[in-house]
XYZ file of C-alpha atoms in Angstrom:
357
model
C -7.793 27.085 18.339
C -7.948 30.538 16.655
C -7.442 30.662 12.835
C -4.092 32.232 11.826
C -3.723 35.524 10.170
C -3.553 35.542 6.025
C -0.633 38.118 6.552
C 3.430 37.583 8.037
C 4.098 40.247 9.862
C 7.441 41.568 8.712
C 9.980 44.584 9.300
C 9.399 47.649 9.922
C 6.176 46.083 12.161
C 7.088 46.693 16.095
C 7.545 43.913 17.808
C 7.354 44.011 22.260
C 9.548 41.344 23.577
C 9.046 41.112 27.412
C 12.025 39.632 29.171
C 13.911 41.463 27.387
C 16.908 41.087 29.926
C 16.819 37.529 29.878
C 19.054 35.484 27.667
C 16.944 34.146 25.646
C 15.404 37.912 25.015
C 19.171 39.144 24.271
C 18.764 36.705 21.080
C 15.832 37.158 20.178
C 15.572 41.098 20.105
C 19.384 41.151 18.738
C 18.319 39.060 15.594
C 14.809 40.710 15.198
C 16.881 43.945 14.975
C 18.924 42.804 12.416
C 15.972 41.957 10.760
C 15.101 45.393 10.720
C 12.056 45.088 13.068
C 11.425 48.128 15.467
C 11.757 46.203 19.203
C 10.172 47.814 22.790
C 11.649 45.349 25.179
C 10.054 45.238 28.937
C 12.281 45.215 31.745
C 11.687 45.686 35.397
C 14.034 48.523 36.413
C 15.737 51.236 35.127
C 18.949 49.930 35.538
C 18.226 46.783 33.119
C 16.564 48.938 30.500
C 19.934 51.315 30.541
C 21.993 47.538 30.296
C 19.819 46.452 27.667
C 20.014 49.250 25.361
C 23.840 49.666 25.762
C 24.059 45.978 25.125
C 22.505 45.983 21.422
C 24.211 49.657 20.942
C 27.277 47.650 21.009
C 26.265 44.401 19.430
C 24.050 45.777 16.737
C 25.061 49.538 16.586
C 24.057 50.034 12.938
C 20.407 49.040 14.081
C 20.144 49.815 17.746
C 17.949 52.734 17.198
C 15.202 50.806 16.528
C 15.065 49.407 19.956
C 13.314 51.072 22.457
C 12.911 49.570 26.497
C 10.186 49.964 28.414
C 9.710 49.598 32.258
C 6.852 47.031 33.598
C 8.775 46.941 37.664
C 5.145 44.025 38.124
C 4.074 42.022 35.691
C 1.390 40.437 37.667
C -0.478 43.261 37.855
C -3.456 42.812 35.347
C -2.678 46.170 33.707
C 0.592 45.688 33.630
C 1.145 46.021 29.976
C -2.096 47.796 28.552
C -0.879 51.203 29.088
C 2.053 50.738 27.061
C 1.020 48.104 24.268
C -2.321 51.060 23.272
C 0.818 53.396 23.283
C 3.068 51.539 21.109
C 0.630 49.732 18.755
C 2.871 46.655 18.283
C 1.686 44.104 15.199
C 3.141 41.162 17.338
C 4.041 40.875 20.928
C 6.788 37.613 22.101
C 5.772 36.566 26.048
C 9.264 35.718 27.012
C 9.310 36.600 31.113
C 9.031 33.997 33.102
C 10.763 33.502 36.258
C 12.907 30.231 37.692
C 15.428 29.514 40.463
C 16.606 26.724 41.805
C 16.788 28.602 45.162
C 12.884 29.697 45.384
C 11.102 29.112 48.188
C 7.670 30.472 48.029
C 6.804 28.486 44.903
C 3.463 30.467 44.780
C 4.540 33.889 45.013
C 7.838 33.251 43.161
C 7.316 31.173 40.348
C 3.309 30.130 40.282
C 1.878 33.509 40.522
C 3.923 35.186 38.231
C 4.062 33.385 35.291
C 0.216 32.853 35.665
C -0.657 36.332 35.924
C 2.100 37.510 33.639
C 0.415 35.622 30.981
C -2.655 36.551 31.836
C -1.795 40.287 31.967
C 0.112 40.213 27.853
C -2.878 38.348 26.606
C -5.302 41.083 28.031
C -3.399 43.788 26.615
C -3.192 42.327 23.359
C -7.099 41.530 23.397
C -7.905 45.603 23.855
C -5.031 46.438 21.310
C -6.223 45.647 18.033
C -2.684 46.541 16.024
C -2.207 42.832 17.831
C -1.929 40.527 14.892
C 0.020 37.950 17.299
C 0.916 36.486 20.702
C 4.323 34.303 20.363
C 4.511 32.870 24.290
C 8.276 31.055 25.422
C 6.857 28.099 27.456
C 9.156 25.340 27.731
C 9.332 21.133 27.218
C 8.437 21.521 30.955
C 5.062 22.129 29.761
C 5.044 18.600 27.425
C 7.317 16.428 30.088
C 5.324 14.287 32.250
C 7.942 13.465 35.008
C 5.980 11.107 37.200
C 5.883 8.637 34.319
C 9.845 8.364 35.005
C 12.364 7.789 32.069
C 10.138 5.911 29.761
C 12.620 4.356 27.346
C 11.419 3.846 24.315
C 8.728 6.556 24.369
C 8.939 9.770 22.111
C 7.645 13.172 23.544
C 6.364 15.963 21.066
C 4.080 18.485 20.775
C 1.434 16.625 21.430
C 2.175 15.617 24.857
C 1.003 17.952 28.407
C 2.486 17.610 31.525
C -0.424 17.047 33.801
C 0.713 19.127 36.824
C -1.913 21.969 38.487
C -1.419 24.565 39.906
C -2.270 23.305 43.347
C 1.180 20.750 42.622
C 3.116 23.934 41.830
C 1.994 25.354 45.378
C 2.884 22.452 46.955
C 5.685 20.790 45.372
C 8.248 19.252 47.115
C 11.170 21.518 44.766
C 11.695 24.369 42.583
C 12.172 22.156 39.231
C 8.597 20.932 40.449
C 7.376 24.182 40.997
C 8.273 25.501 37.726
C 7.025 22.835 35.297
C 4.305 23.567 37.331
C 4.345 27.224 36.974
C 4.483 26.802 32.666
C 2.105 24.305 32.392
C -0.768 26.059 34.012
C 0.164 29.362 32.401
C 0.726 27.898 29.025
C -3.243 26.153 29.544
C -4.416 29.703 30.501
C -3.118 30.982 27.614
C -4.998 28.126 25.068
C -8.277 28.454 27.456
C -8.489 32.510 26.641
C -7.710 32.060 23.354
C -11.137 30.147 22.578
C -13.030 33.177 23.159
C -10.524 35.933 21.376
C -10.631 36.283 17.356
C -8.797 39.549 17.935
C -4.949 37.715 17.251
C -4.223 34.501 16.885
C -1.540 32.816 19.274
C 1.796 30.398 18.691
C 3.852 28.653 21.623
C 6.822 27.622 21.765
C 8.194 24.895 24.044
C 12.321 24.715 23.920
C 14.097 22.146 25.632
C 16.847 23.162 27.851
C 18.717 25.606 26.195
C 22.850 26.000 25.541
C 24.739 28.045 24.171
C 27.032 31.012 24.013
C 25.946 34.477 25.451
C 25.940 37.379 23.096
C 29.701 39.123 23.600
C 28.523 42.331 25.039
C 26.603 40.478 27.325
C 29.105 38.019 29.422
C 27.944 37.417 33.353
C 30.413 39.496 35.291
C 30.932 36.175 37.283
C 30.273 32.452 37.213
C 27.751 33.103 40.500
C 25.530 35.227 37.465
C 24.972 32.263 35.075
C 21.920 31.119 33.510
C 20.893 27.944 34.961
C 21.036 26.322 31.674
C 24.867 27.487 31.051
C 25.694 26.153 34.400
C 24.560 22.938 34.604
C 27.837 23.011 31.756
C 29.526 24.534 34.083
C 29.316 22.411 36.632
C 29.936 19.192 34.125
C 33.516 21.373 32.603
C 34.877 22.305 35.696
C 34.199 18.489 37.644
C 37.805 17.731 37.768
C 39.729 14.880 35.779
C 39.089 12.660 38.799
C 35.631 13.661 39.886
C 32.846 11.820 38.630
C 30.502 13.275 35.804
C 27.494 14.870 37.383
C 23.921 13.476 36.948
C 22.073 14.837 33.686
C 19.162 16.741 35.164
C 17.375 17.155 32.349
C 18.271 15.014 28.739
C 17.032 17.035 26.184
C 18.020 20.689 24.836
C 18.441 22.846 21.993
C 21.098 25.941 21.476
C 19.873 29.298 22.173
C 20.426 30.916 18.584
C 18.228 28.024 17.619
C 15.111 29.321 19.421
C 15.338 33.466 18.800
C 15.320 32.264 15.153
C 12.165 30.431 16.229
C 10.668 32.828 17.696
C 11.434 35.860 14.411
C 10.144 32.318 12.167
C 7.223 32.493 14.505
C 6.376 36.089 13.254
C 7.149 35.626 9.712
C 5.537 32.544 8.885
C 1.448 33.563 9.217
C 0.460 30.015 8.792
C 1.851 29.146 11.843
C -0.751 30.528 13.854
C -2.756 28.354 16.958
C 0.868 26.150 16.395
C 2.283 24.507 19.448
C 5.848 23.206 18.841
C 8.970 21.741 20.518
C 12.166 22.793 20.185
C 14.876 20.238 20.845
C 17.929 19.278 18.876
C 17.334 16.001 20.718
C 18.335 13.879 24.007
C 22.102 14.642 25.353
C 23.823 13.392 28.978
C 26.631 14.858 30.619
C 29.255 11.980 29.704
C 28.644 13.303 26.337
C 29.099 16.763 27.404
C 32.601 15.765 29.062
C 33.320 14.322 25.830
C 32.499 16.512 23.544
C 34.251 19.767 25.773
C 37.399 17.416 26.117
C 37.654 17.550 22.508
C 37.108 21.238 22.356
C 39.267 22.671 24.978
C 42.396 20.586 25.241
C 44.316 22.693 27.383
C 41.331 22.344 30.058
C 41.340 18.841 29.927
C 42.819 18.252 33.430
C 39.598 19.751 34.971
C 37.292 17.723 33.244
C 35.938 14.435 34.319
C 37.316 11.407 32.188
C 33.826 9.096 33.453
C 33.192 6.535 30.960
C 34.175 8.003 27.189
C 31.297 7.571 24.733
C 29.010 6.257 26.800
C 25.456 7.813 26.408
C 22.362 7.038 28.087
C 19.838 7.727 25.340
C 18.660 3.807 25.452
C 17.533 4.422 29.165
C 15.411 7.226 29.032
C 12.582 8.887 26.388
C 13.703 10.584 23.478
C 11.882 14.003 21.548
C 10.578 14.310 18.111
C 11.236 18.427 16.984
C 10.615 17.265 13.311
C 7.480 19.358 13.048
C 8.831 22.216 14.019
C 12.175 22.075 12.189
C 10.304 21.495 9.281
C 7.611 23.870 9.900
C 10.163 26.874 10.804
C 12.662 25.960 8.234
C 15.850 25.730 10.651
C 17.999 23.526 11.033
C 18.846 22.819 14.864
C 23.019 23.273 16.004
C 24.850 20.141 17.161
C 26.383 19.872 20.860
C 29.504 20.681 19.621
C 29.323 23.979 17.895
C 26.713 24.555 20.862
C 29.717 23.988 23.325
C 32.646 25.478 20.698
C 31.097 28.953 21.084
C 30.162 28.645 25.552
C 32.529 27.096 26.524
C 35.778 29.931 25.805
C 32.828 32.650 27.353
C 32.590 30.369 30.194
C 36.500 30.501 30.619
C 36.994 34.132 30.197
C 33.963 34.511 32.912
C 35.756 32.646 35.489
C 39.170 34.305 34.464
C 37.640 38.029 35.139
C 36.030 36.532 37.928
C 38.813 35.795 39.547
C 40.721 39.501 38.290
């Protein structure tokens, strides 16, 4: 792995954040402009760079100026970015696009392809612009989560650990959640393979967990059909019914999504951090605890919510995640469920209220 730069990189430095329509990227580039960072975020159309920049206008309007968008309509075209990042000169880039559905069906030209040769297409950019001081790349605990080994109780996944899927098993898998672990593990390898042969910048990953959490107010889903797939896996646990039975927990770990844009502004700061792979998870969760835990919140909801089995929780049956490192390392301190779910779940209401309007 590369050595890490002697130097942070700190504000005013420019910072390109692709994804920058995501909702992880609406995080990240709203906190790096408080910071006081100057921010080009990539989109893929005009029509997300004008929602973009009219959503920080009216979240951070006293630093919104320093965010600028910029249009990449195909990231897997290998000069996607290398145009614009010799333009802009940017001291650190953050490699948040990535694609997923749960409704994909050409796993190799949906989710495989792009995520390979997205990656592929930031890292060659950065390699012929030498402002590049860093490469900060959103992978996932996809990439670490080794699903054919089952639920391994008693087992602890961190850093450490690779999921072992190729990319011929993201071709052919037999489902999108298949596909994509698929997708981030091979593009996440990619990324560690070209890095043994660049000294130009020096490269960090970060692997969250499934991530909750409230959107960012001026950036609500017009509808409960437009939520994150994250957010509505709550959804879907909240709106159950008090007789209907909790749904399955599809994936038992996560972390809240203010908790990884701070990551990812640590991730520039700190320069010792450099060739650094961590994991982001507050820890293991289930959807009875969910129920619980949103039944306390919102009591005037509490006739939609399943009742299930109160306090039960399902840690003892399944693997559990060690983020330690990386708390430490970053020096954060990860949300619980419940503010997590304090701050969603009232978005989540009003969504389905101006839905229905």
């Amino acid at each position: 792995m590369p050595v890490a730069k002697s130097a942070p990189i700190s504000p005013p430095s420019t910072i390109i954040v692709t994804g920058a329509s995501g909702f992880i990227g609406a995080h990240t580039i709203s906190l790096l402009l408080q910071h006081g960072f100057n921010v080009v975020g990539t989109v893929r159309s005009q029509e997300k760079a004008t929602a973009v920049e009219e959503l920080h206008v009216n979240i951070t309007p006293d630093c919104a100026h320093l965010l600028t968008t910029a249009i990449v309509p195909d990231m897997t075209d290998p000069d996607a970015y290398t145009a614009l990042f010799q333009s802009v000169q940017p001291s650190a880039v953050l490699h948040l696009a990535s694609p997923f559905s749960y409704t994909a069906t050409n796993f190799e030209q949906d989710l495989v392809t792009p995520a390979i040769r997205g990656t592929e297409a930031v890292l060659k950019a950065s390699a012929h612009t030498s402002s590049v001081h860093r490469v900060v790349q959103t992978n996932s605990f996809a990439c670490i989560y080794d699903a054919a080994l089952g639920p391994r109780p008693g087992y602890t996944y961190t850093s450490r650990d690779w999921c072992p899927l190729t990319y011929e098993d993201g071709v052919n898998a037999p489902n999108a959640p298949v596909a994509y672990r698929a997708s981030k593990t091979v593009a996440e390898r990619l990324a560690w393979e070209f890095m043994e042969s660049t000294r130009g910048f020096d490269f960090v990953s970060l692997c969250p967990a499934m991530v909750f959490g409230p959107f960012l107010e001026s950036a609500l889903p017009k509808s409960l059909k437009e939520l994150n797939t994250s957010n509505q896996l709550v959804w879907d646990v909240v709106s159950a019914g008090e007789n209907g039975d909790v749904p399955p927990t599809k994936a038992p770990v996560w972390i809240d999504v203010r908790d990884v844009a701070e990551a990812h502004v640590k991730a520039l700061e700190n320069s010792s951090l450099g060739g650094r792979r961590l994991l982001l998870a507050k820890g293991v969760y289930c959807n009875q605890e969910i129920a619980d835990v949103a039944r306390s919140i919102v009591s005037k909801q509490k006739h939609r919510m399943p009742i299930g089995n109160p306090g039960l929780r399902e840690a003892e049956k399944h693997f559990a995640v060690d983020a330690s490192t990386a708390q430490s390392d970053l020096g954060l301190k990860w949300r619980s469920l419940k503010e997590s779910l304090s701050d969603l779940l009232p978005q989540l209401y009003r969504i389905e209220a101006q839905s229905i309007e």
